[in-house]
mmCIF file of N, CA and C in Angstrom:
data_model
loop_
_atom_site.group_PDB
_atom_site.id
_atom_site.type_symbol
_atom_site.label_atom_id
_atom_site.label_comp_id
_atom_site.label_asym_id
_atom_site.label_seq_id
_atom_site.Cartn_x
_atom_site.Cartn_y
_atom_site.Cartn_z
ATOM 1 N N MET H 269 10.445 -13.166 12.863
ATOM 2 C CA MET H 269 10.226 -12.945 11.459
ATOM 3 C C MET H 269 10.399 -14.268 10.707
ATOM 4 N N THR H 270 9.914 -14.293 9.498
ATOM 5 C CA THR H 270 9.983 -15.500 8.673
ATOM 6 C C THR H 270 11.134 -15.371 7.688
ATOM 7 N N ASP H 271 11.290 -16.407 6.857
ATOM 8 C CA ASP H 271 12.311 -16.327 5.817
ATOM 9 C C ASP H 271 12.047 -15.110 4.949
ATOM 10 N N VAL H 272 13.109 -14.431 4.579
ATOM 11 C CA VAL H 272 12.981 -13.202 3.801
ATOM 12 C C VAL H 272 12.835 -13.544 2.323
ATOM 13 N N PRO H 273 11.731 -13.106 1.678
ATOM 14 C CA PRO H 273 11.573 -13.325 0.239
ATOM 15 C C PRO H 273 12.646 -12.554 -0.531
ATOM 16 N N PRO H 274 12.946 -12.990 -1.738
ATOM 17 C CA PRO H 274 13.974 -12.293 -2.516
ATOM 18 C C PRO H 274 13.550 -10.873 -2.884
ATOM 19 N N ARG H 275 14.548 -10.019 -3.019
ATOM 20 C CA ARG H 275 14.294 -8.644 -3.460
ATOM 21 C C ARG H 275 14.011 -8.638 -4.959
ATOM 22 N N ALA H 276 13.605 -7.489 -5.454
ATOM 23 C CA ALA H 276 13.388 -7.317 -6.888
ATOM 24 C C ALA H 276 14.724 -7.447 -7.619
ATOM 25 N N VAL H 277 14.666 -7.918 -8.850
ATOM 26 C CA VAL H 277 15.866 -8.024 -9.675
ATOM 27 C C VAL H 277 16.313 -6.614 -10.049
ATOM 28 N N PRO H 278 17.574 -6.275 -9.756
ATOM 29 C CA PRO H 278 18.021 -4.913 -10.063
ATOM 30 C C PRO H 278 18.191 -4.680 -11.562
ATOM 31 N N HIS H 279 18.124 -3.431 -11.924
ATOM 32 C CA HIS H 279 18.371 -2.978 -13.289
ATOM 33 C C HIS H 279 19.664 -2.181 -13.252
ATOM 34 N N ARG H 280 20.595 -2.506 -14.131
ATOM 35 C CA ARG H 280 21.880 -1.813 -14.145
ATOM 36 C C ARG H 280 21.790 -0.617 -15.082
ATOM 37 N N HIS H 281 22.151 0.555 -14.569
ATOM 38 C CA HIS H 281 22.134 1.795 -15.341
ATOM 39 C C HIS H 281 23.254 2.689 -14.839
ATOM 40 N N ALA H 282 24.017 3.236 -15.743
ATOM 41 C CA ALA H 282 25.122 4.143 -15.415
ATOM 42 C C ALA H 282 26.104 3.485 -14.447
ATOM 43 N N GLY H 283 26.273 2.160 -14.588
ATOM 44 C CA GLY H 283 27.217 1.442 -13.748
ATOM 45 C C GLY H 283 26.722 1.185 -12.333
ATOM 46 N N ILE H 284 25.434 1.402 -12.091
ATOM 47 C CA ILE H 284 24.853 1.247 -10.755
ATOM 48 C C ILE H 284 23.661 0.304 -10.853
ATOM 49 N N ASP H 285 23.511 -0.585 -9.877
ATOM 50 C CA ASP H 285 22.332 -1.446 -9.810
ATOM 51 C C ASP H 285 21.215 -0.713 -9.076
ATOM 52 N N PHE H 286 20.041 -0.603 -9.726
ATOM 53 C CA PHE H 286 18.867 0.038 -9.133
ATOM 54 C C PHE H 286 17.736 -0.977 -9.014
ATOM 55 N N SER H 287 17.037 -0.941 -7.905
ATOM 56 C CA SER H 287 15.781 -1.682 -7.774
ATOM 57 C C SER H 287 14.931 -0.976 -6.727
ATOM 58 N N VAL H 288 13.628 -1.029 -6.928
ATOM 59 C CA VAL H 288 12.724 -0.460 -5.937
ATOM 60 C C VAL H 288 12.667 -1.444 -4.777
ATOM 61 N N SER H 289 13.002 -0.985 -3.593
ATOM 62 C CA SER H 289 12.969 -1.833 -2.409
ATOM 63 C C SER H 289 11.579 -1.856 -1.797
ATOM 64 N N ALA H 290 10.987 -0.660 -1.631
ATOM 65 C CA ALA H 290 9.672 -0.579 -0.998
ATOM 66 C C ALA H 290 9.068 0.793 -1.229
ATOM 67 N N THR H 291 7.762 0.851 -1.122
ATOM 68 C CA THR H 291 7.037 2.104 -0.996
ATOM 69 C C THR H 291 6.798 2.286 0.493
ATOM 70 N N VAL H 292 7.064 3.478 1.015
ATOM 71 C CA VAL H 292 6.923 3.737 2.448
ATOM 72 C C VAL H 292 5.690 4.601 2.690
ATOM 73 N N LEU H 293 4.839 4.156 3.600
ATOM 74 C CA LEU H 293 3.646 4.904 3.983
ATOM 75 C C LEU H 293 3.799 5.409 5.413
ATOM 76 N N GLU H 294 3.496 6.680 5.595
ATOM 77 C CA GLU H 294 3.515 7.284 6.924
ATOM 78 C C GLU H 294 2.152 7.085 7.573
ATOM 79 N N SER H 295 2.117 7.031 8.893
ATOM 80 C CA SER H 295 0.858 6.969 9.632
ATOM 81 C C SER H 295 1.135 7.295 11.093
ATOM 82 N N LEU H 296 0.077 7.417 11.861
ATOM 83 C CA LEU H 296 0.238 7.640 13.300
ATOM 84 C C LEU H 296 0.693 6.373 14.013
ATOM 85 N N ASP H 297 0.461 5.198 13.410
ATOM 86 C CA ASP H 297 0.805 3.917 14.029
ATOM 87 C C ASP H 297 1.241 2.933 12.947
ATOM 88 N N ALA H 298 2.561 2.786 12.780
ATOM 89 C CA ALA H 298 3.110 1.915 11.737
ATOM 90 C C ALA H 298 2.630 0.478 11.888
ATOM 91 N N ASN H 299 2.587 -0.034 13.107
ATOM 92 C CA ASN H 299 2.172 -1.422 13.312
ATOM 93 C C ASN H 299 0.722 -1.651 12.909
ATOM 94 N N LYS H 300 -0.147 -0.724 13.258
ATOM 95 C CA LYS H 300 -1.567 -0.869 12.924
ATOM 96 C C LYS H 300 -1.764 -0.866 11.406
ATOM 97 N N LEU H 301 -1.073 0.041 10.715
ATOM 98 C CA LEU H 301 -1.209 0.098 9.264
ATOM 99 C C LEU H 301 -0.589 -1.140 8.611
ATOM 100 N N ALA H 302 0.552 -1.601 9.134
ATOM 101 C CA ALA H 302 1.168 -2.828 8.615
ATOM 102 C C ALA H 302 0.241 -4.025 8.819
ATOM 103 N N ASP H 303 -0.439 -4.082 9.968
ATOM 104 C CA ASP H 303 -1.399 -5.164 10.212
ATOM 105 C C ASP H 303 -2.479 -5.182 9.132
ATOM 106 N N PHE H 304 -2.975 -3.995 8.768
ATOM 107 C CA PHE H 304 -4.001 -3.902 7.728
ATOM 108 C C PHE H 304 -3.489 -4.469 6.403
ATOM 109 N N TYR H 305 -2.319 -4.001 5.936
ATOM 110 C CA TYR H 305 -1.809 -4.454 4.642
ATOM 111 C C TYR H 305 -1.383 -5.921 4.683
ATOM 112 N N GLU H 306 -0.912 -6.387 5.820
ATOM 113 C CA GLU H 306 -0.582 -7.800 5.966
ATOM 114 C C GLU H 306 -1.845 -8.650 5.771
ATOM 115 N N ALA H 307 -2.960 -8.227 6.365
ATOM 116 C CA ALA H 307 -4.229 -8.944 6.210
ATOM 117 C C ALA H 307 -4.801 -8.779 4.804
ATOM 118 N N LEU H 308 -4.672 -7.588 4.233
ATOM 119 C CA LEU H 308 -5.209 -7.319 2.898
ATOM 120 C C LEU H 308 -4.485 -8.123 1.827
ATOM 121 N N LEU H 309 -3.149 -8.109 1.874
ATOM 122 C CA LEU H 309 -2.344 -8.667 0.790
ATOM 123 C C LEU H 309 -1.774 -10.054 1.073
ATOM 124 N N GLY H 310 -1.722 -10.454 2.344
ATOM 125 C CA GLY H 310 -1.101 -11.729 2.679
ATOM 126 C C GLY H 310 0.412 -11.694 2.555
ATOM 127 N N TRP H 311 0.994 -10.504 2.655
ATOM 128 C CA TRP H 311 2.439 -10.361 2.540
ATOM 129 C C TRP H 311 3.122 -10.704 3.857
ATOM 130 N N THR H 312 4.438 -10.913 3.790
ATOM 131 C CA THR H 312 5.240 -11.357 4.921
ATOM 132 C C THR H 312 5.886 -10.173 5.641
ATOM 133 N N ARG H 313 5.741 -10.156 6.958
ATOM 134 C CA ARG H 313 6.405 -9.142 7.788
ATOM 135 C C ARG H 313 7.855 -9.601 7.933
ATOM 136 N N ILE H 314 8.789 -8.845 7.342
ATOM 137 C CA ILE H 314 10.184 -9.283 7.350
ATOM 138 C C ILE H 314 11.036 -8.548 8.373
ATOM 139 N N TYR H 315 10.555 -7.412 8.865
ATOM 140 C CA TYR H 315 11.353 -6.659 9.835
ATOM 141 C C TYR H 315 10.439 -5.685 10.560
ATOM 142 N N GLU H 316 10.717 -5.490 11.851
ATOM 143 C CA GLU H 316 10.036 -4.423 12.565
ATOM 144 C C GLU H 316 10.877 -3.974 13.741
ATOM 145 N N GLU H 317 10.732 -2.721 14.034
ATOM 146 C CA GLU H 317 11.331 -2.093 15.210
ATOM 147 C C GLU H 317 10.339 -1.012 15.626
ATOM 148 N N PRO H 318 10.499 -0.401 16.772
ATOM 149 C CA PRO H 318 9.528 0.626 17.176
ATOM 150 C C PRO H 318 9.366 1.704 16.102
ATOM 151 N N GLY H 319 8.138 1.867 15.622
ATOM 152 C CA GLY H 319 7.841 2.901 14.634
ATOM 153 C C GLY H 319 8.168 2.548 13.201
ATOM 154 N N TRP H 320 8.573 1.307 12.920
ATOM 155 C CA TRP H 320 8.957 0.927 11.558
ATOM 156 C C TRP H 320 8.634 -0.546 11.323
ATOM 157 N N VAL H 321 7.958 -0.846 10.215
ATOM 158 C CA VAL H 321 7.631 -2.226 9.845
ATOM 159 C C VAL H 321 7.848 -2.379 8.345
ATOM 160 N N MET H 322 8.366 -3.550 7.939
ATOM 161 C CA MET H 322 8.568 -3.852 6.523
ATOM 162 C C MET H 322 7.800 -5.120 6.152
ATOM 163 N N LEU H 323 7.063 -5.058 5.034
ATOM 164 C CA LEU H 323 6.381 -6.222 4.459
ATOM 165 C C LEU H 323 6.935 -6.468 3.064
ATOM 166 N N ARG H 324 6.933 -7.743 2.662
ATOM 167 C CA ARG H 324 7.342 -8.070 1.300
ATOM 168 C C ARG H 324 6.446 -9.184 0.780
ATOM 169 N N PRO H 325 6.138 -9.178 -0.524
ATOM 170 C CA PRO H 325 5.337 -10.265 -1.079
ATOM 171 C C PRO H 325 6.073 -11.600 -0.923
ATOM 172 N N PRO H 326 5.359 -12.687 -0.642
ATOM 173 C CA PRO H 326 6.016 -13.982 -0.449
ATOM 174 C C PRO H 326 6.835 -14.440 -1.654
ATOM 175 N N ASN H 327 6.435 -14.025 -2.861
ATOM 176 C CA ASN H 327 7.176 -14.431 -4.061
ATOM 177 C C ASN H 327 8.295 -13.459 -4.414
ATOM 178 N N GLY H 328 8.567 -12.492 -3.544
ATOM 179 C CA GLY H 328 9.660 -11.548 -3.756
ATOM 180 C C GLY H 328 9.216 -10.287 -4.460
ATOM 181 N N GLY H 329 10.142 -9.382 -4.619
ATOM 182 C CA GLY H 329 9.864 -8.114 -5.277
ATOM 183 C C GLY H 329 9.761 -6.974 -4.282
ATOM 184 N N PRO H 330 9.448 -5.778 -4.777
ATOM 185 C CA PRO H 330 9.343 -4.612 -3.897
ATOM 186 C C PRO H 330 8.262 -4.809 -2.838
ATOM 187 N N GLY H 331 8.498 -4.229 -1.678
ATOM 188 C CA GLY H 331 7.560 -4.372 -0.576
ATOM 189 C C GLY H 331 6.929 -3.061 -0.176
ATOM 190 N N LEU H 332 6.299 -3.096 0.972
ATOM 191 C CA LEU H 332 5.729 -1.912 1.602
ATOM 192 C C LEU H 332 6.367 -1.765 2.970
ATOM 193 N N SER H 333 6.710 -0.540 3.322
ATOM 194 C CA SER H 333 7.222 -0.246 4.656
ATOM 195 C C SER H 333 6.335 0.814 5.277
ATOM 196 N N PHE H 334 6.325 0.848 6.590
ATOM 197 C CA PHE H 334 5.433 1.738 7.330
ATOM 198 C C PHE H 334 6.229 2.442 8.411
ATOM 199 N N ASN H 335 6.051 3.753 8.489
ATOM 200 C CA ASN H 335 6.782 4.589 9.429
ATOM 201 C C ASN H 335 5.793 5.353 10.300
ATOM 202 N N THR H 336 6.019 5.352 11.610
ATOM 203 C CA THR H 336 5.194 6.144 12.517
ATOM 204 C C THR H 336 5.663 7.586 12.477
ATOM 205 N N ASP H 337 4.719 8.498 12.291
ATOM 206 C CA ASP H 337 4.999 9.931 12.275
ATOM 207 C C ASP H 337 3.939 10.609 13.135
ATOM 208 N N ALA H 338 4.350 11.162 14.257
ATOM 209 C CA ALA H 338 3.411 11.787 15.197
ATOM 210 C C ALA H 338 2.675 12.973 14.585
ATOM 211 N N LEU H 339 3.203 13.546 13.506
ATOM 212 C CA LEU H 339 2.573 14.703 12.860
ATOM 213 C C LEU H 339 1.786 14.320 11.607
ATOM 214 N N TYR H 340 1.627 13.031 11.354
ATOM 215 C CA TYR H 340 0.933 12.569 10.153
ATOM 216 C C TYR H 340 -0.496 13.105 10.088
ATOM 217 N N ARG H 341 -0.872 13.554 8.891
ATOM 218 C CA ARG H 341 -2.260 13.945 8.599
ATOM 219 C C ARG H 341 -2.705 13.177 7.367
ATOM 220 N N PRO H 342 -3.880 12.550 7.410
ATOM 221 C CA PRO H 342 -4.352 11.795 6.242
ATOM 222 C C PRO H 342 -4.515 12.701 5.023
ATOM 223 N N PRO H 343 -4.219 12.180 3.837
ATOM 224 C CA PRO H 343 -4.421 12.966 2.623
ATOM 225 C C PRO H 343 -5.902 13.128 2.309
ATOM 226 N N THR H 344 -6.203 14.141 1.525
ATOM 227 C CA THR H 344 -7.556 14.373 1.040
ATOM 228 C C THR H 344 -7.606 13.944 -0.420
ATOM 229 N N TRP H 345 -8.581 13.103 -0.752
ATOM 230 C CA TRP H 345 -8.733 12.675 -2.131
ATOM 231 C C TRP H 345 -10.207 12.645 -2.480
ATOM 232 N N PRO H 346 -10.573 13.247 -3.608
ATOM 233 C CA PRO H 346 -9.733 14.097 -4.456
ATOM 234 C C PRO H 346 -9.317 15.370 -3.722
ATOM 235 N N ALA H 347 -8.300 16.030 -4.244
ATOM 236 C CA ALA H 347 -7.737 17.215 -3.593
ATOM 237 C C ALA H 347 -8.793 18.299 -3.414
ATOM 238 N N ARG H 348 -8.733 18.962 -2.264
ATOM 239 C CA ARG H 348 -9.642 20.070 -1.958
ATOM 240 C C ARG H 348 -8.866 21.148 -1.217
ATOM 241 N N GLY H 349 -8.840 22.329 -1.796
ATOM 242 C CA GLY H 349 -8.309 23.514 -1.121
ATOM 243 C C GLY H 349 -6.993 23.309 -0.395
ATOM 244 N N PRO H 350 -6.916 23.839 0.822
ATOM 245 C CA PRO H 350 -5.641 23.841 1.537
ATOM 246 C C PRO H 350 -5.357 22.541 2.301
ATOM 247 N N HIS H 351 -6.183 21.514 2.156
ATOM 248 C CA HIS H 351 -6.001 20.273 2.907
ATOM 249 C C HIS H 351 -4.791 19.494 2.397
ATOM 250 N N GLN H 352 -4.262 18.615 3.252
ATOM 251 C CA GLN H 352 -3.174 17.721 2.854
ATOM 252 C C GLN H 352 -3.620 16.941 1.622
ATOM 253 N N GLN H 353 -2.828 16.996 0.558
ATOM 254 C CA GLN H 353 -3.191 16.311 -0.681
ATOM 255 C C GLN H 353 -2.441 14.993 -0.803
ATOM 256 N N MET H 354 -3.044 14.088 -1.566
ATOM 257 C CA MET H 354 -2.405 12.809 -1.840
ATOM 258 C C MET H 354 -1.078 13.070 -2.545
ATOM 259 N N GLN H 355 -0.012 12.435 -2.078
ATOM 260 C CA GLN H 355 1.280 12.575 -2.729
ATOM 261 C C GLN H 355 1.553 11.402 -3.662
ATOM 262 N N ALA H 356 0.954 10.280 -3.356
ATOM 263 C CA ALA H 356 1.098 9.078 -4.176
ATOM 264 C C ALA H 356 -0.035 8.137 -3.802
ATOM 265 N N HIS H 357 -0.289 7.164 -4.662
ATOM 266 C CA HIS H 357 -1.220 6.105 -4.303
ATOM 267 C C HIS H 357 -0.749 4.822 -4.970
ATOM 268 N N MET H 358 -1.246 3.701 -4.505
ATOM 269 C CA MET H 358 -0.853 2.413 -5.052
ATOM 270 C C MET H 358 -1.992 1.843 -5.882
ATOM 271 N N ASP H 359 -1.644 1.228 -6.997
ATOM 272 C CA ASP H 359 -2.588 0.510 -7.843
ATOM 273 C C ASP H 359 -2.292 -0.978 -7.701
ATOM 274 N N PHE H 360 -3.318 -1.755 -7.384
ATOM 275 C CA PHE H 360 -3.177 -3.200 -7.267
ATOM 276 C C PHE H 360 -3.987 -3.865 -8.367
ATOM 277 N N LEU H 361 -3.318 -4.654 -9.209
ATOM 278 C CA LEU H 361 -3.984 -5.486 -10.203
ATOM 279 C C LEU H 361 -4.583 -6.673 -9.462
ATOM 280 N N VAL H 362 -5.888 -6.900 -9.625
ATOM 281 C CA VAL H 362 -6.567 -8.004 -8.938
ATOM 282 C C VAL H 362 -7.273 -8.884 -9.968
ATOM 283 N N SER H 363 -7.539 -10.126 -9.593
ATOM 284 C CA SER H 363 -8.190 -11.045 -10.529
ATOM 285 C C SER H 363 -9.711 -10.933 -10.490
ATOM 286 N N ASP H 364 -10.270 -10.414 -9.392
ATOM 287 C CA ASP H 364 -11.724 -10.310 -9.243
ATOM 288 C C ASP H 364 -12.015 -9.025 -8.473
ATOM 289 N N LEU H 365 -12.497 -8.005 -9.170
ATOM 290 C CA LEU H 365 -12.684 -6.688 -8.558
ATOM 291 C C LEU H 365 -13.697 -6.707 -7.415
ATOM 292 N N PRO H 366 -14.912 -7.227 -7.603
ATOM 293 C CA PRO H 366 -15.865 -7.228 -6.485
ATOM 294 C C PRO H 366 -15.360 -8.008 -5.264
ATOM 295 N N MET H 367 -14.704 -9.149 -5.504
ATOM 296 C CA MET H 367 -14.192 -9.950 -4.397
ATOM 297 C C MET H 367 -13.066 -9.211 -3.667
ATOM 298 N N ALA H 368 -12.192 -8.542 -4.420
ATOM 299 C CA ALA H 368 -11.091 -7.789 -3.808
ATOM 300 C C ALA H 368 -11.625 -6.639 -2.958
ATOM 301 N N VAL H 369 -12.642 -5.945 -3.455
ATOM 302 C CA VAL H 369 -13.238 -4.839 -2.693
ATOM 303 C C VAL H 369 -13.867 -5.371 -1.414
ATOM 304 N N GLU H 370 -14.605 -6.459 -1.516
ATOM 305 C CA GLU H 370 -15.238 -7.058 -0.333
ATOM 306 C C GLU H 370 -14.185 -7.444 0.709
ATOM 307 N N HIS H 371 -13.081 -8.044 0.257
ATOM 308 C CA HIS H 371 -11.985 -8.433 1.156
ATOM 309 C C HIS H 371 -11.367 -7.202 1.812
ATOM 310 N N ALA H 372 -11.122 -6.161 1.028
ATOM 311 C CA ALA H 372 -10.520 -4.935 1.572
ATOM 312 C C ALA H 372 -11.421 -4.311 2.631
ATOM 313 N N LEU H 373 -12.705 -4.253 2.363
ATOM 314 C CA LEU H 373 -13.646 -3.687 3.336
ATOM 315 C C LEU H 373 -13.660 -4.519 4.617
ATOM 316 N N ALA H 374 -13.571 -5.833 4.482
ATOM 317 C CA ALA H 374 -13.567 -6.714 5.654
ATOM 318 C C ALA H 374 -12.303 -6.561 6.491
ATOM 319 N N THR H 375 -11.197 -6.132 5.858
ATOM 320 C CA THR H 375 -9.948 -5.962 6.605
ATOM 321 C C THR H 375 -9.783 -4.556 7.164
ATOM 322 N N GLY H 376 -10.717 -3.653 6.874
ATOM 323 C CA GLY H 376 -10.659 -2.322 7.481
ATOM 324 C C GLY H 376 -10.570 -1.161 6.521
ATOM 325 N N ALA H 377 -10.566 -1.407 5.220
ATOM 326 C CA ALA H 377 -10.557 -0.308 4.245
ATOM 327 C C ALA H 377 -11.951 0.310 4.169
ATOM 328 N N ARG H 378 -12.020 1.502 3.584
ATOM 329 C CA ARG H 378 -13.322 2.104 3.283
ATOM 330 C C ARG H 378 -13.326 2.489 1.815
ATOM 331 N N LEU H 379 -14.494 2.415 1.223
ATOM 332 C CA LEU H 379 -14.665 2.820 -0.163
ATOM 333 C C LEU H 379 -14.639 4.341 -0.217
ATOM 334 N N ALA H 380 -13.842 4.899 -1.116
ATOM 335 C CA ALA H 380 -13.788 6.357 -1.270
ATOM 336 C C ALA H 380 -15.121 6.856 -1.815
ATOM 337 N N ASP H 381 -15.513 8.049 -1.410
ATOM 338 C CA ASP H 381 -16.759 8.636 -1.906
ATOM 339 C C ASP H 381 -16.712 8.865 -3.412
ATOM 340 N N HIS H 382 -15.556 9.299 -3.903
ATOM 341 C CA HIS H 382 -15.402 9.617 -5.326
ATOM 342 C C HIS H 382 -14.843 8.400 -6.056
ATOM 343 N N GLN H 383 -15.578 7.897 -7.039
ATOM 344 C CA GLN H 383 -15.162 6.757 -7.863
ATOM 345 C C GLN H 383 -15.132 7.224 -9.316
ATOM 346 N N PRO H 384 -13.945 7.613 -9.844
ATOM 347 C CA PRO H 384 -13.886 8.237 -11.163
ATOM 348 C C PRO H 384 -14.049 7.292 -12.350
ATOM 349 N N GLN H 385 -13.913 5.976 -12.139
ATOM 350 C CA GLN H 385 -13.998 5.034 -13.251
ATOM 351 C C GLN H 385 -14.855 3.838 -12.845
ATOM 352 N N ASP H 386 -15.585 3.280 -13.820
ATOM 353 C CA ASP H 386 -16.421 2.116 -13.546
ATOM 354 C C ASP H 386 -15.612 0.842 -13.318
ATOM 355 N N ASP H 387 -14.430 0.749 -13.940
ATOM 356 C CA ASP H 387 -13.648 -0.480 -13.864
ATOM 357 C C ASP H 387 -12.509 -0.416 -12.850
ATOM 358 N N VAL H 388 -12.506 0.598 -12.001
ATOM 359 C CA VAL H 388 -11.499 0.774 -10.952
ATOM 360 C C VAL H 388 -12.238 1.118 -9.670
ATOM 361 N N ARG H 389 -11.752 0.605 -8.546
ATOM 362 C CA ARG H 389 -12.327 0.985 -7.259
ATOM 363 C C ARG H 389 -11.251 1.658 -6.430
ATOM 364 N N VAL H 390 -11.575 2.847 -5.937
ATOM 365 C CA VAL H 390 -10.679 3.600 -5.056
ATOM 366 C C VAL H 390 -11.117 3.324 -3.623
ATOM 367 N N LEU H 391 -10.166 2.906 -2.806
ATOM 368 C CA LEU H 391 -10.417 2.642 -1.393
ATOM 369 C C LEU H 391 -9.435 3.453 -0.560
ATOM 370 N N LEU H 392 -9.711 3.552 0.718
ATOM 371 C CA LEU H 392 -8.834 4.251 1.658
ATOM 372 C C LEU H 392 -8.430 3.270 2.748
ATOM 373 N N ASP H 393 -7.128 3.214 3.050
ATOM 374 C CA ASP H 393 -6.680 2.343 4.134
ATOM 375 C C ASP H 393 -7.029 2.992 5.482
ATOM 376 N N PRO H 394 -6.798 2.307 6.604
ATOM 377 C CA PRO H 394 -7.180 2.873 7.902
ATOM 378 C C PRO H 394 -6.514 4.210 8.236
ATOM 379 N N ALA H 395 -5.377 4.517 7.615
ATOM 380 C CA ALA H 395 -4.711 5.797 7.850
ATOM 381 C C ALA H 395 -5.129 6.852 6.834
ATOM 382 N N GLY H 396 -6.029 6.499 5.897
ATOM 383 C CA GLY H 396 -6.537 7.460 4.924
ATOM 384 C C GLY H 396 -5.814 7.503 3.595
ATOM 385 N N HIS H 397 -4.801 6.635 3.368
ATOM 386 C CA HIS H 397 -4.103 6.609 2.080
ATOM 387 C C HIS H 397 -5.011 5.990 1.022
ATOM 388 N N PRO H 398 -5.190 6.653 -0.122
ATOM 389 C CA PRO H 398 -5.970 6.038 -1.194
ATOM 390 C C PRO H 398 -5.171 4.939 -1.899
ATOM 391 N N PHE H 399 -5.872 3.898 -2.319
ATOM 392 C CA PHE H 399 -5.282 2.874 -3.174
ATOM 393 C C PHE H 399 -6.373 2.381 -4.114
ATOM 394 N N CYS H 400 -5.953 1.825 -5.246
ATOM 395 C CA CYS H 400 -6.912 1.411 -6.269
ATOM 396 C C CYS H 400 -6.777 -0.073 -6.566
ATOM 397 N N PHE H 401 -7.907 -0.693 -6.833
ATOM 398 C CA PHE H 401 -7.970 -2.049 -7.365
ATOM 399 C C PHE H 401 -8.474 -1.948 -8.796
ATOM 400 N N PHE H 402 -7.872 -2.741 -9.694
ATOM 401 C CA PHE H 402 -8.339 -2.796 -11.076
ATOM 402 C C PHE H 402 -8.077 -4.188 -11.627
ATOM 403 N N VAL H 403 -8.788 -4.538 -12.687
ATOM 404 C CA VAL H 403 -8.553 -5.803 -13.387
ATOM 405 C C VAL H 403 -7.992 -5.471 -14.763
ATOM 406 N N GLU H 404 -7.250 -6.426 -15.321
ATOM 407 C CA GLU H 404 -6.699 -6.206 -16.659
ATOM 408 C C GLU H 404 -7.831 -6.089 -17.662
ATOM 409 N N ALA H 405 -7.695 -5.149 -18.556
ATOM 410 C CA ALA H 405 -8.715 -4.945 -19.593
ATOM 411 C C ALA H 405 -8.631 -6.068 -20.619
ATOM 412 N N GLY H 406 -9.814 -6.509 -21.062
ATOM 413 C CA GLY H 406 -9.942 -7.461 -22.148
ATOM 414 C C GLY H 406 -9.293 -8.742 -21.905
#
């Protein structure tokens, strides 16, 4: 592993320090999904063990972690009937929407069939988790 980037600055509330450490994504293969996000975002792999991988942005802050779950089922987006529904998704602010989409597709993402907004692109990672790219308005 490489040098560990700093964690997010905690916020003190009710006498307790709180900070978001990571968002955790389940998949059938934690390493494969971590490889995708490592290539997509250029983040640093700071820890791994069988079935668990942690990434963090090089400049610090909350990271992404990946857990292997043999019973994982990809979410359905948009939601349909009795299928596994999306429980959460990530929004990434990008500087160039078309370039970010092209990069994501080259690293293994797929464009979602349903695109609800002209200025946002919904993509699916290799495990089927939806994520969005958007640019700042104005």
